[in-house]
PDB file of C-alpha atoms in Angstrom:
ATOM      1  CA  MET A   1      29.195 -12.824   8.597  1.00  0.00           C
ATOM      2  CA  SER A   2      32.894 -11.559   7.434  1.00  0.00           C
ATOM      3  CA  LEU A   3      34.142  -9.051   9.818  1.00  0.00           C
ATOM      4  CA  ASN A   4      34.959  -6.904   6.387  1.00  0.00           C
ATOM      5  CA  GLU A   5      30.858  -8.088   5.161  1.00  0.00           C
ATOM      6  CA  THR A   6      27.710  -5.401   6.771  1.00  0.00           C
ATOM      7  CA  ARG A   7      24.064  -7.555   6.947  1.00  0.00           C
ATOM      8  CA  GLN A   8      21.992  -5.910   5.362  1.00  0.00           C
ATOM      9  CA  VAL A   9      17.885  -4.221   5.447  1.00  0.00           C
ATOM     10  CA  ALA A  10      15.444  -3.762   3.108  1.00  0.00           C
ATOM     11  CA  ILE A  11      13.526  -0.222   3.493  1.00  0.00           C
ATOM     12  CA  ALA A  12      10.373  -0.582   1.654  1.00  0.00           C
ATOM     13  CA  VAL A  13       7.994   2.270   1.512  1.00  0.00           C
ATOM     14  CA  ALA A  14       4.768   3.152   1.283  1.00  0.00           C
ATOM     15  CA  PRO A  15       4.475   6.498   0.421  1.00  0.00           C
ATOM     16  CA  ASN A  16       1.334   7.626   0.936  1.00  0.00           C
ATOM     17  CA  GLY A  17      -1.707   5.072   2.879  1.00  0.00           C
ATOM     18  CA  GLY A  18      -5.925   4.740   2.315  1.00  0.00           C
ATOM     19  CA  ARG A  19      -5.609   7.874   4.307  1.00  0.00           C
ATOM     20  CA  LEU A  20      -3.440  10.646   4.768  1.00  0.00           C
ATOM     21  CA  THR A  21      -4.347  13.360   1.138  1.00  0.00           C
ATOM     22  CA  THR A  22      -2.796  16.156  -0.216  1.00  0.00           C
ATOM     23  CA  ALA A  23      -4.679  17.748   2.267  1.00  0.00           C
ATOM     24  CA  ASP A  24      -3.309  16.633   5.237  1.00  0.00           C
ATOM     25  CA  HIS A  25       1.210  16.899   3.582  1.00  0.00           C
ATOM     26  CA  ALA A  26       1.721  18.828  -0.107  1.00  0.00           C
ATOM     27  CA  CYS A  27       4.483  15.647  -0.255  1.00  0.00           C
ATOM     28  CA  VAL A  28       1.892  13.059  -0.500  1.00  0.00           C
ATOM     29  CA  PRO A  29       1.134  11.186  -3.574  1.00  0.00           C
ATOM     30  CA  VAL A  30      -1.406  10.462  -5.078  1.00  0.00           C
ATOM     31  CA  THR A  31      -1.648  10.426  -9.200  1.00  0.00           C
ATOM     32  CA  PRO A  32       0.279   8.056 -11.278  1.00  0.00           C
ATOM     33  CA  ASP A  33       3.216  10.919 -11.325  1.00  0.00           C
ATOM     34  CA  ALA A  34       3.456  11.715  -8.230  1.00  0.00           C
ATOM     35  CA  LEU A  35       4.138   7.838  -7.206  1.00  0.00           C
ATOM     36  CA  ALA A  36       6.776   7.958  -9.751  1.00  0.00           C
ATOM     37  CA  THR A  37       8.509  10.373  -9.239  1.00  0.00           C
ATOM     38  CA  CYS A  38       7.931  10.284  -4.923  1.00  0.00           C
ATOM     39  CA  ALA A  39       9.662   6.237  -6.758  1.00  0.00           C
ATOM     40  CA  SER A  40      12.291   7.901  -8.216  1.00  0.00           C
ATOM     41  CA  ALA A  41      13.536   9.611  -5.163  1.00  0.00           C
ATOM     42  CA  CYS A  42      12.416   6.900  -2.467  1.00  0.00           C
ATOM     43  CA  LEU A  43      14.950   4.475  -4.364  1.00  0.00           C
ATOM     44  CA  GLU A  44      18.456   7.256  -4.462  1.00  0.00           C
ATOM     45  CA  ALA A  45      17.327   7.371  -0.407  1.00  0.00           C
ATOM     46  CA  GLY A  46      18.082   4.206   0.164  1.00  0.00           C
ATOM     47  CA  ALA A  47      14.225   1.642  -1.476  1.00  0.00           C
ATOM     48  CA  ALA A  48      14.740  -1.124  -2.290  1.00  0.00           C
ATOM     49  CA  MET A  49      10.142  -2.044  -2.113  1.00  0.00           C
ATOM     50  CA  PHE A  50       7.461   0.452  -3.174  1.00  0.00           C
ATOM     51  CA  HIS A  51       3.879  -0.391  -2.025  1.00  0.00           C
ATOM     52  CA  ILE A  52       0.929   1.302  -3.247  1.00  0.00           C
ATOM     53  CA  HIS A  53      -2.207   2.740  -2.717  1.00  0.00           C
ATOM     54  CA  VAL A  54      -4.834   4.377  -5.233  1.00  0.00           C
ATOM     55  CA  ARG A  55      -6.924   6.643  -4.745  1.00  0.00           C
ATOM     56  CA  ASP A  56     -10.384   7.477  -7.289  1.00  0.00           C
ATOM     57  CA  ARG A  57     -10.718  11.894  -8.020  1.00  0.00           C
ATOM     58  CA  ASP A  58     -11.400  12.436  -4.427  1.00  0.00           C
ATOM     59  CA  GLN A  59      -8.020  11.440  -3.252  1.00  0.00           C
ATOM     60  CA  ASN A  60      -9.820   8.186  -1.539  1.00  0.00           C
ATOM     61  CA  HIS A  61      -8.605   5.014  -1.545  1.00  0.00           C
ATOM     62  CA  LEU A  62      -9.640   2.899  -3.987  1.00  0.00           C
ATOM     63  CA  LEU A  63      -8.617  -0.771  -5.285  1.00  0.00           C
ATOM     64  CA  ASP A  64      -9.119  -1.038  -8.887  1.00  0.00           C
ATOM     65  CA  ALA A  65      -7.373  -2.691 -11.185  1.00  0.00           C
ATOM     66  CA  GLN A  66      -6.413  -1.211 -14.344  1.00  0.00           C
ATOM     67  CA  ALA A  67      -6.299   2.497 -11.658  1.00  0.00           C
ATOM     68  CA  TYR A  68      -2.489  -0.275 -10.820  1.00  0.00           C
ATOM     69  CA  VAL A  69      -1.933  -0.886 -13.542  1.00  0.00           C
ATOM     70  CA  GLU A  70      -1.389   2.552 -14.595  1.00  0.00           C
ATOM     71  CA  ALA A  71       0.746   3.826 -11.799  1.00  0.00           C
ATOM     72  CA  ILE A  72       2.330   0.474 -11.971  1.00  0.00           C
ATOM     73  CA  SER A  73       3.550   2.070 -15.649  1.00  0.00           C
ATOM     74  CA  ALA A  74       4.025   4.904 -14.530  1.00  0.00           C
ATOM     75  CA  ILE A  75       5.975   3.744 -11.746  1.00  0.00           C
ATOM     76  CA  ARG A  76       8.176   1.140 -14.068  1.00  0.00           C
ATOM     77  CA  ALA A  77       8.903   3.893 -16.458  1.00  0.00           C
ATOM     78  CA  ALA A  78      10.670   6.072 -14.040  1.00  0.00           C
ATOM     79  CA  VAL A  79      12.406   4.180 -11.946  1.00  0.00           C
ATOM     80  CA  GLY A  80      12.213   0.377 -14.315  1.00  0.00           C
ATOM     81  CA  ASP A  81      13.409  -2.253 -12.476  1.00  0.00           C
ATOM     82  CA  ARG A  82      15.471  -0.892  -8.840  1.00  0.00           C
ATOM     83  CA  LEU A  83      12.128  -0.941  -6.678  1.00  0.00           C
ATOM     84  CA  VAL A  84      10.447  -4.170  -5.628  1.00  0.00           C
ATOM     85  CA  LEU A  85       6.342  -2.798  -6.427  1.00  0.00           C
ATOM     86  CA  GLN A  86       3.655  -4.214  -4.123  1.00  0.00           C
ATOM     87  CA  ILE A  87       0.327  -3.329  -4.269  1.00  0.00           C
ATOM     88  CA  THR A  88      -1.572  -3.357  -0.844  1.00  0.00           C
ATOM     89  CA  THR A  89      -4.966  -5.377  -0.555  1.00  0.00           C
ATOM     90  CA  GLU A  90      -6.219  -2.965   1.947  1.00  0.00           C
ATOM     91  CA  ALA A  91     -10.469  -2.561   2.738  1.00  0.00           C
ATOM     92  CA  LEU A  92     -10.480   0.234   4.466  1.00  0.00           C
ATOM     93  CA  GLY A  93     -13.631  -0.769   5.796  1.00  0.00           C
ATOM     94  CA  ARG A  94     -14.200  -0.946   1.603  1.00  0.00           C
ATOM     95  CA  TYR A  95     -14.180  -4.920   0.068  1.00  0.00           C
ATOM     96  CA  GLN A  96     -14.549  -7.911   1.431  1.00  0.00           C
ATOM     97  CA  PRO A  97     -12.517 -10.952   1.009  1.00  0.00           C
ATOM     98  CA  ASP A  98     -13.325 -11.882  -2.675  1.00  0.00           C
ATOM     99  CA  PHE A  99     -13.548  -8.011  -4.348  1.00  0.00           C
ATOM    100  CA  GLN A 100      -9.479  -7.732  -2.909  1.00  0.00           C
ATOM    101  CA  ALA A 101      -8.935 -11.282  -3.811  1.00  0.00           C
ATOM    102  CA  GLU A 102      -9.709 -10.156  -6.879  1.00  0.00           C
ATOM    103  CA  ILE A 103      -8.121  -7.253  -8.114  1.00  0.00           C
ATOM    104  CA  VAL A 104      -4.494  -9.830  -7.009  1.00  0.00           C
ATOM    105  CA  ARG A 105      -5.746 -12.202  -9.790  1.00  0.00           C
ATOM    106  CA  LYS A 106      -6.538  -8.494 -12.323  1.00  0.00           C
ATOM    107  CA  VAL A 107      -4.074  -6.058 -11.298  1.00  0.00           C
ATOM    108  CA  ARG A 108      -0.991  -9.607 -11.448  1.00  0.00           C
ATOM    109  CA  PRO A 109       1.308  -7.524  -9.944  1.00  0.00           C
ATOM    110  CA  GLU A 110       4.854  -8.358  -8.169  1.00  0.00           C
ATOM    111  CA  ALA A 111       3.971  -8.119  -5.377  1.00  0.00           C
ATOM    112  CA  ALA A 112       0.717  -8.371  -3.212  1.00  0.00           C
ATOM    113  CA  SER A 113       0.163  -7.312   0.947  1.00  0.00           C
ATOM    114  CA  LEU A 114      -2.816  -9.545   2.394  1.00  0.00           C
ATOM    115  CA  ALA A 115      -3.701  -8.737   5.942  1.00  0.00           C
ATOM    116  CA  LEU A 116      -4.503 -11.854   7.141  1.00  0.00           C
ATOM    117  CA  ARG A 117      -7.931 -10.629   9.300  1.00  0.00           C
ATOM    118  CA  GLU A 118      -9.712  -8.563   6.056  1.00  0.00           C
ATOM    119  CA  LEU A 119      -8.982 -12.229   4.243  1.00  0.00           C
ATOM    120  CA  VAL A 120      -9.655 -14.276   6.545  1.00  0.00           C
ATOM    121  CA  PRO A 121     -12.261 -13.324   9.026  1.00  0.00           C
ATOM    122  CA  ASP A 122     -13.405 -16.491  10.260  1.00  0.00           C
ATOM    123  CA  ALA A 123     -13.174 -20.145   9.061  1.00  0.00           C
ATOM    124  CA  GLY A 124     -15.541 -20.045   6.696  1.00  0.00           C
ATOM    125  CA  HIS A 125     -12.756 -17.586   4.144  1.00  0.00           C
ATOM    126  CA  GLU A 126      -9.793 -19.800   4.799  1.00  0.00           C
ATOM    127  CA  ARG A 127     -10.087 -22.342   1.847  1.00  0.00           C
ATOM    128  CA  SER A 128     -10.587 -19.075  -0.179  1.00  0.00           C
ATOM    129  CA  PHE A 129      -7.180 -17.842   1.382  1.00  0.00           C
ATOM    130  CA  ALA A 130      -5.485 -20.430   0.140  1.00  0.00           C
ATOM    131  CA  GLU A 131      -6.663 -20.651  -3.087  1.00  0.00           C
ATOM    132  CA  LEU A 132      -5.547 -16.659  -3.889  1.00  0.00           C
ATOM    133  CA  LEU A 133      -1.970 -18.529  -2.414  1.00  0.00           C
ATOM    134  CA  ALA A 134      -1.929 -21.443  -5.191  1.00  0.00           C
ATOM    135  CA  PHE A 135      -2.831 -18.590  -7.210  1.00  0.00           C
ATOM    136  CA  MET A 136       0.188 -16.561  -6.795  1.00  0.00           C
ATOM    137  CA  ALA A 137       2.710 -19.025  -6.495  1.00  0.00           C
ATOM    138  CA  ARG A 138       1.543 -20.721  -9.817  1.00  0.00           C
ATOM    139  CA  GLU A 139       2.009 -16.944 -10.782  1.00  0.00           C
ATOM    140  CA  GLY A 140       4.524 -15.846  -9.293  1.00  0.00           C
ATOM    141  CA  ILE A 141       3.441 -13.634  -7.081  1.00  0.00           C
ATOM    142  CA  MET A 142       4.928 -12.629  -3.649  1.00  0.00           C
ATOM    143  CA  PRO A 143       2.538 -12.452  -0.877  1.00  0.00           C
ATOM    144  CA  GLN A 144       4.073 -10.138   2.327  1.00  0.00           C
ATOM    145  CA  ILE A 145       1.423 -11.170   4.971  1.00  0.00           C
ATOM    146  CA  ILE A 146      -0.172  -8.100   6.947  1.00  0.00           C
ATOM    147  CA  LEU A 147      -0.677  -9.210  10.784  1.00  0.00           C
ATOM    148  CA  TYR A 148      -1.054  -6.644  13.388  1.00  0.00           C
ATOM    149  CA  SER A 149      -1.089  -9.004  16.462  1.00  0.00           C
ATOM    150  CA  PRO A 150       1.653 -11.745  17.739  1.00  0.00           C
ATOM    151  CA  ASP A 151      -2.363 -13.463  17.826  1.00  0.00           C
ATOM    152  CA  GLU A 152      -2.219 -14.020  13.906  1.00  0.00           C
ATOM    153  CA  ALA A 153       1.468 -14.445  13.577  1.00  0.00           C
ATOM    154  CA  VAL A 154      -0.238 -17.845  15.614  1.00  0.00           C
ATOM    155  CA  ARG A 155      -3.070 -18.626  13.286  1.00  0.00           C
ATOM    156  CA  LEU A 156      -1.413 -18.058  10.220  1.00  0.00           C
ATOM    157  CA  ASN A 157       0.905 -20.582  11.526  1.00  0.00           C
ATOM    158  CA  ASP A 158      -1.424 -23.097  12.292  1.00  0.00           C
ATOM    159  CA  LEU A 159      -2.873 -22.086   8.862  1.00  0.00           C
ATOM    160  CA  ILE A 160       0.791 -23.456   7.816  1.00  0.00           C
ATOM    161  CA  LYS A 161       0.317 -26.732   9.671  1.00  0.00           C
ATOM    162  CA  ARG A 162      -3.183 -27.242   8.868  1.00  0.00           C
ATOM    163  CA  GLY A 163      -2.150 -27.549   4.679  1.00  0.00           C
ATOM    164  CA  LEU A 164      -3.994 -24.443   4.098  1.00  0.00           C
ATOM    165  CA  VAL A 165      -0.931 -22.129   3.336  1.00  0.00           C
ATOM    166  CA  PRO A 166       1.236 -23.326   0.354  1.00  0.00           C
ATOM    167  CA  PHE A 167       4.649 -22.252   1.623  1.00  0.00           C
ATOM    168  CA  GLU A 168       6.248 -23.940   4.429  1.00  0.00           C
ATOM    169  CA  ASP A 169       6.581 -19.836   4.809  1.00  0.00           C
ATOM    170  CA  LEU A 170       6.692 -16.826   3.982  1.00  0.00           C
ATOM    171  CA  PRO A 171       7.269 -13.073   4.720  1.00  0.00           C
ATOM    172  CA  VAL A 172       5.322 -11.475   7.212  1.00  0.00           C
ATOM    173  CA  LEU A 173       4.823  -8.144   8.293  1.00  0.00           C
ATOM    174  CA  TYR A 174       4.220  -7.047  11.810  1.00  0.00           C
ATOM    175  CA  VAL A 175       2.828  -3.687  12.485  1.00  0.00           C
ATOM    176  CA  LEU A 176       3.017  -2.068  15.215  1.00  0.00           C
ATOM    177  CA  GLY A 177       1.179   0.220  16.580  1.00  0.00           C
ATOM    178  CA  ARG A 178      -2.181   0.332  14.714  1.00  0.00           C
ATOM    179  CA  TYR A 179      -4.952  -0.551  17.498  1.00  0.00           C
ATOM    180  CA  THR A 180      -2.765   0.767  20.286  1.00  0.00           C
ATOM    181  CA  ALA A 181      -4.270   4.404  22.297  1.00  0.00           C
ATOM    182  CA  GLY A 182      -3.285   7.454  19.359  1.00  0.00           C
ATOM    183  CA  GLN A 183      -1.920   4.975  16.206  1.00  0.00           C
ATOM    184  CA  ARG A 184       1.530   5.048  18.722  1.00  0.00           C
ATOM    185  CA  SER A 185       4.188   2.210  19.013  1.00  0.00           C
ATOM    186  CA  ALA A 186       6.654   2.125  20.636  1.00  0.00           C
ATOM    187  CA  PRO A 187      10.556  -0.204  20.169  1.00  0.00           C
ATOM    188  CA  ALA A 188       9.255  -3.166  22.611  1.00  0.00           C
ATOM    189  CA  ASP A 189       6.221  -3.555  20.893  1.00  0.00           C
ATOM    190  CA  LEU A 190       7.968  -5.671  18.744  1.00  0.00           C
ATOM    191  CA  LEU A 191       8.534  -8.474  21.370  1.00  0.00           C
ATOM    192  CA  PRO A 192       5.981 -10.261  21.579  1.00  0.00           C
ATOM    193  CA  PHE A 193       6.580 -10.687  17.330  1.00  0.00           C
ATOM    194  CA  LEU A 194       9.364 -12.163  18.401  1.00  0.00           C
ATOM    195  CA  ALA A 195       8.807 -14.465  21.878  1.00  0.00           C
ATOM    196  CA  ALA A 196      10.351 -17.580  22.131  1.00  0.00           C
ATOM    197  CA  SER A 197       7.359 -18.958  22.675  1.00  0.00           C
ATOM    198  CA  GLN A 198       5.436 -17.301  18.934  1.00  0.00           C
ATOM    199  CA  PRO A 199       6.479 -19.335  15.319  1.00  0.00           C
ATOM    200  CA  LYS A 200       8.589 -17.762  13.665  1.00  0.00           C
ATOM    201  CA  PHE A 201       8.391 -16.460  10.170  1.00  0.00           C
ATOM    202  CA  SER A 202      12.563 -15.439   8.092  1.00  0.00           C
ATOM    203  CA  HIS A 203      11.737 -12.925   6.267  1.00  0.00           C
ATOM    204  CA  PHE A 204       9.749 -10.425   8.721  1.00  0.00           C
ATOM    205  CA  MET A 205       9.363  -6.184   7.518  1.00  0.00           C
ATOM    206  CA  VAL A 206       8.480  -4.127  10.325  1.00  0.00           C
ATOM    207  CA  CYS A 207       6.408  -0.997  10.490  1.00  0.00           C
ATOM    208  CA  ALA A 208       5.326   1.446  12.712  1.00  0.00           C
ATOM    209  CA  PHE A 209       2.831   4.186  13.568  1.00  0.00           C
ATOM    210  CA  GLY A 210       4.078   7.156  15.014  1.00  0.00           C
ATOM    211  CA  PRO A 211       7.251   9.264  15.813  1.00  0.00           C
ATOM    212  CA  GLN A 212       9.028   6.154  17.086  1.00  0.00           C
ATOM    213  CA  GLU A 213       8.967   4.997  13.882  1.00  0.00           C
ATOM    214  CA  ALA A 214      12.891   5.183  12.786  1.00  0.00           C
ATOM    215  CA  ALA A 215      13.980   3.687  16.087  1.00  0.00           C
ATOM    216  CA  CYS A 216      11.424   1.386  16.128  1.00  0.00           C
ATOM    217  CA  VAL A 217      11.949   0.078  12.629  1.00  0.00           C
ATOM    218  CA  THR A 218      15.688   0.736  13.423  1.00  0.00           C
ATOM    219  CA  SER A 219      15.266  -1.984  16.590  1.00  0.00           C
ATOM    220  CA  ALA A 220      13.879  -4.220  13.892  1.00  0.00           C
ATOM    221  CA  ALA A 221      16.857  -4.125  12.161  1.00  0.00           C
ATOM    222  CA  LEU A 222      18.911  -5.073  14.630  1.00  0.00           C
ATOM    223  CA  LEU A 223      16.668  -7.730  15.542  1.00  0.00           C
ATOM    224  CA  GLY A 224      17.315  -9.404  12.616  1.00  0.00           C
ATOM    225  CA  GLY A 225      14.649  -8.306  10.375  1.00  0.00           C
ATOM    226  CA  HIS A 226      13.422  -5.417   7.607  1.00  0.00           C
ATOM    227  CA  VAL A 227      11.787  -2.647   8.010  1.00  0.00           C
ATOM    228  CA  ARG A 228       9.144  -0.564   6.330  1.00  0.00           C
ATOM    229  CA  VAL A 229       8.712   3.354   6.760  1.00  0.00           C
ATOM    230  CA  GLY A 230       7.306   6.180   4.862  1.00  0.00           C
ATOM    231  CA  PHE A 231       3.878   8.502   5.857  1.00  0.00           C
ATOM    232  CA  GLU A 232       1.458   5.673   5.581  1.00  0.00           C
ATOM    233  CA  ASN A 233       2.100   5.457   9.329  1.00  0.00           C
ATOM    234  CA  ASN A 234       3.720   8.908   9.781  1.00  0.00           C
ATOM    235  CA  THR A 235       5.091  11.507   8.656  1.00  0.00           C
ATOM    236  CA  ALA A 236       7.233  12.856  11.912  1.00  0.00           C
ATOM    237  CA  LEU A 237      11.241  12.587  11.584  1.00  0.00           C
ATOM    238  CA  PRO A 238      12.608  11.288  15.194  1.00  0.00           C
ATOM    239  CA  ASP A 239      13.652  15.044  16.178  1.00  0.00           C
ATOM    240  CA  GLY A 240      10.346  15.573  15.833  1.00  0.00           C
ATOM    241  CA  SER A 241       9.769  18.132  13.277  1.00  0.00           C
ATOM    242  CA  VAL A 242       7.490  16.991   9.363  1.00  0.00           C
ATOM    243  CA  ALA A 243       9.355  15.294   7.536  1.00  0.00           C
ATOM    244  CA  GLU A 244       9.605  16.676   3.519  1.00  0.00           C
ATOM    245  CA  SER A 245       8.999  13.900   2.155  1.00  0.00           C
ATOM    246  CA  ASN A 246       8.600   9.835   2.349  1.00  0.00           C
ATOM    247  CA  ALA A 247      12.760  10.355  -0.001  1.00  0.00           C
ATOM    248  CA  GLN A 248      13.660  11.746   3.765  1.00  0.00           C
ATOM    249  CA  THR A 249      12.400   9.161   6.316  1.00  0.00           C
ATOM    250  CA  VAL A 250      13.282   6.928   4.119  1.00  0.00           C
ATOM    251  CA  LYS A 251      16.901   8.532   4.050  1.00  0.00           C
ATOM    252  CA  VAL A 252      16.256   8.703   7.670  1.00  0.00           C
ATOM    253  CA  VAL A 253      16.505   5.316   8.099  1.00  0.00           C
ATOM    254  CA  ALA A 254      19.329   4.253   5.832  1.00  0.00           C
ATOM    255  CA  ASP A 255      21.973   6.684   7.127  1.00  0.00           C
ATOM    256  CA  THR A 256      20.211   5.195  10.628  1.00  0.00           C
ATOM    257  CA  LEU A 257      21.308   2.470   9.951  1.00  0.00           C
ATOM    258  CA  ALA A 258      24.529   2.194   8.646  1.00  0.00           C
ATOM    259  CA  SER A 259      26.210   4.409  11.318  1.00  0.00           C
ATOM    260  CA  LEU A 260      25.117   0.768  13.320  1.00  0.00           C
ATOM    261  CA  ALA A 261      27.302  -1.030  10.106  1.00  0.00           C
ATOM    262  CA  ILE A 262      24.077  -2.357   8.011  1.00  0.00           C
ATOM    263  CA  SER A 263      23.353  -1.650   4.846  1.00  0.00           C
ATOM    264  CA  THR A 264      20.266  -1.548   2.186  1.00  0.00           C
ATOM    265  CA  ARG A 265      19.265  -4.186   0.481  1.00  0.00           C
ATOM    266  CA  SER A 266      19.172  -4.244  -2.350  1.00  0.00           C
ATOM    267  CA  ALA A 267      15.336  -4.576  -4.964  1.00  0.00           C
ATOM    268  CA  GLU A 268      17.378  -7.471  -6.811  1.00  0.00           C
ATOM    269  CA  ALA A 269      18.355  -8.867  -4.011  1.00  0.00           C
ATOM    270  CA  LEU A 270      14.999  -9.137  -2.306  1.00  0.00           C
ATOM    271  CA  ARG A 271      13.268 -10.542  -4.856  1.00  0.00           C
ATOM    272  CA  SER A 272      16.028 -13.570  -4.643  1.00  0.00           C
ATOM    273  CA  ASP A 273      15.299 -13.799  -1.101  1.00  0.00           C
ATOM    274  CA  TRP A 274      11.259 -13.605  -1.511  1.00  0.00           C
ATOM    275  CA  GLN A 275      11.259 -16.045  -4.442  1.00  0.00           C
ATOM    276  CA  LYS A 276      14.286 -19.077  -2.390  1.00  0.00           C
ATOM    277  CA  LEU A 277      11.450 -18.531   0.877  1.00  0.00           C
ATOM    278  CA  LEU A 278       8.746 -19.565  -1.475  1.00  0.00           C
ATOM    279  CA  GLN A 279      10.862 -21.587  -3.490  1.00  0.00           C
ATOM    280  CA  ARG A 280      10.144 -24.082  -0.387  1.00  0.00           C
ATOM    281  CA  CYS A 281       6.591 -25.167  -1.224  1.00  0.00           C
TER     282      CYS A 281
END
């Protein structure tokens, strides 16, 4: 990188998650139209990827192929291909691994997040996880493996070494603070994931629970990672006030990164990064 170039970091936004409702914050998007409006605003604020949860009529978490198709269609109508659209397979205690995997097969999204601890709760699910990843590789669906602890990163690396993952390397998301007291994270929580003894994944992204979200993801960007923000994990701004919208949380981080000579990476560039990575299999 020359002195005239700036490093680029992809910003993903997770605007709703499976728990927060409009009773918690009026700007939590829970319908296809609301997701589309939110996606447009987040794109303008600097996001490259949009992480989608869908809900039922009572705003409960839902894994449903038709609901995903409707949401993706509405978002694509609003933003075209200027955002990578990623669905979640998160269980939230409602769904079993086979059902979670089947959602990916039915929806055939551009990208999907897969929590290792949910899709592979024990050794008996390793084969089905390998089959899901092989399907995603054939279909060109971009996986991102969610890791809640350094131990899970070691476990994923073991699956790769044993040939159960059809990629030499793949995108991962390190989650900070999910299982801490009060679900509060701090920048130092990232360091165990990046320790010298830990497996190295060349494209890692970080999200963080709690009011230090912006500090955590900024630290991740400075340490070579990409970032995810949004109401799924946090609605507070760095000054402690409540964010008006998901777009505001994106803009705060984008502006902070810009002040550090780090620019935002586009959806097109993120797709290229992931596709090159996943072709090495």
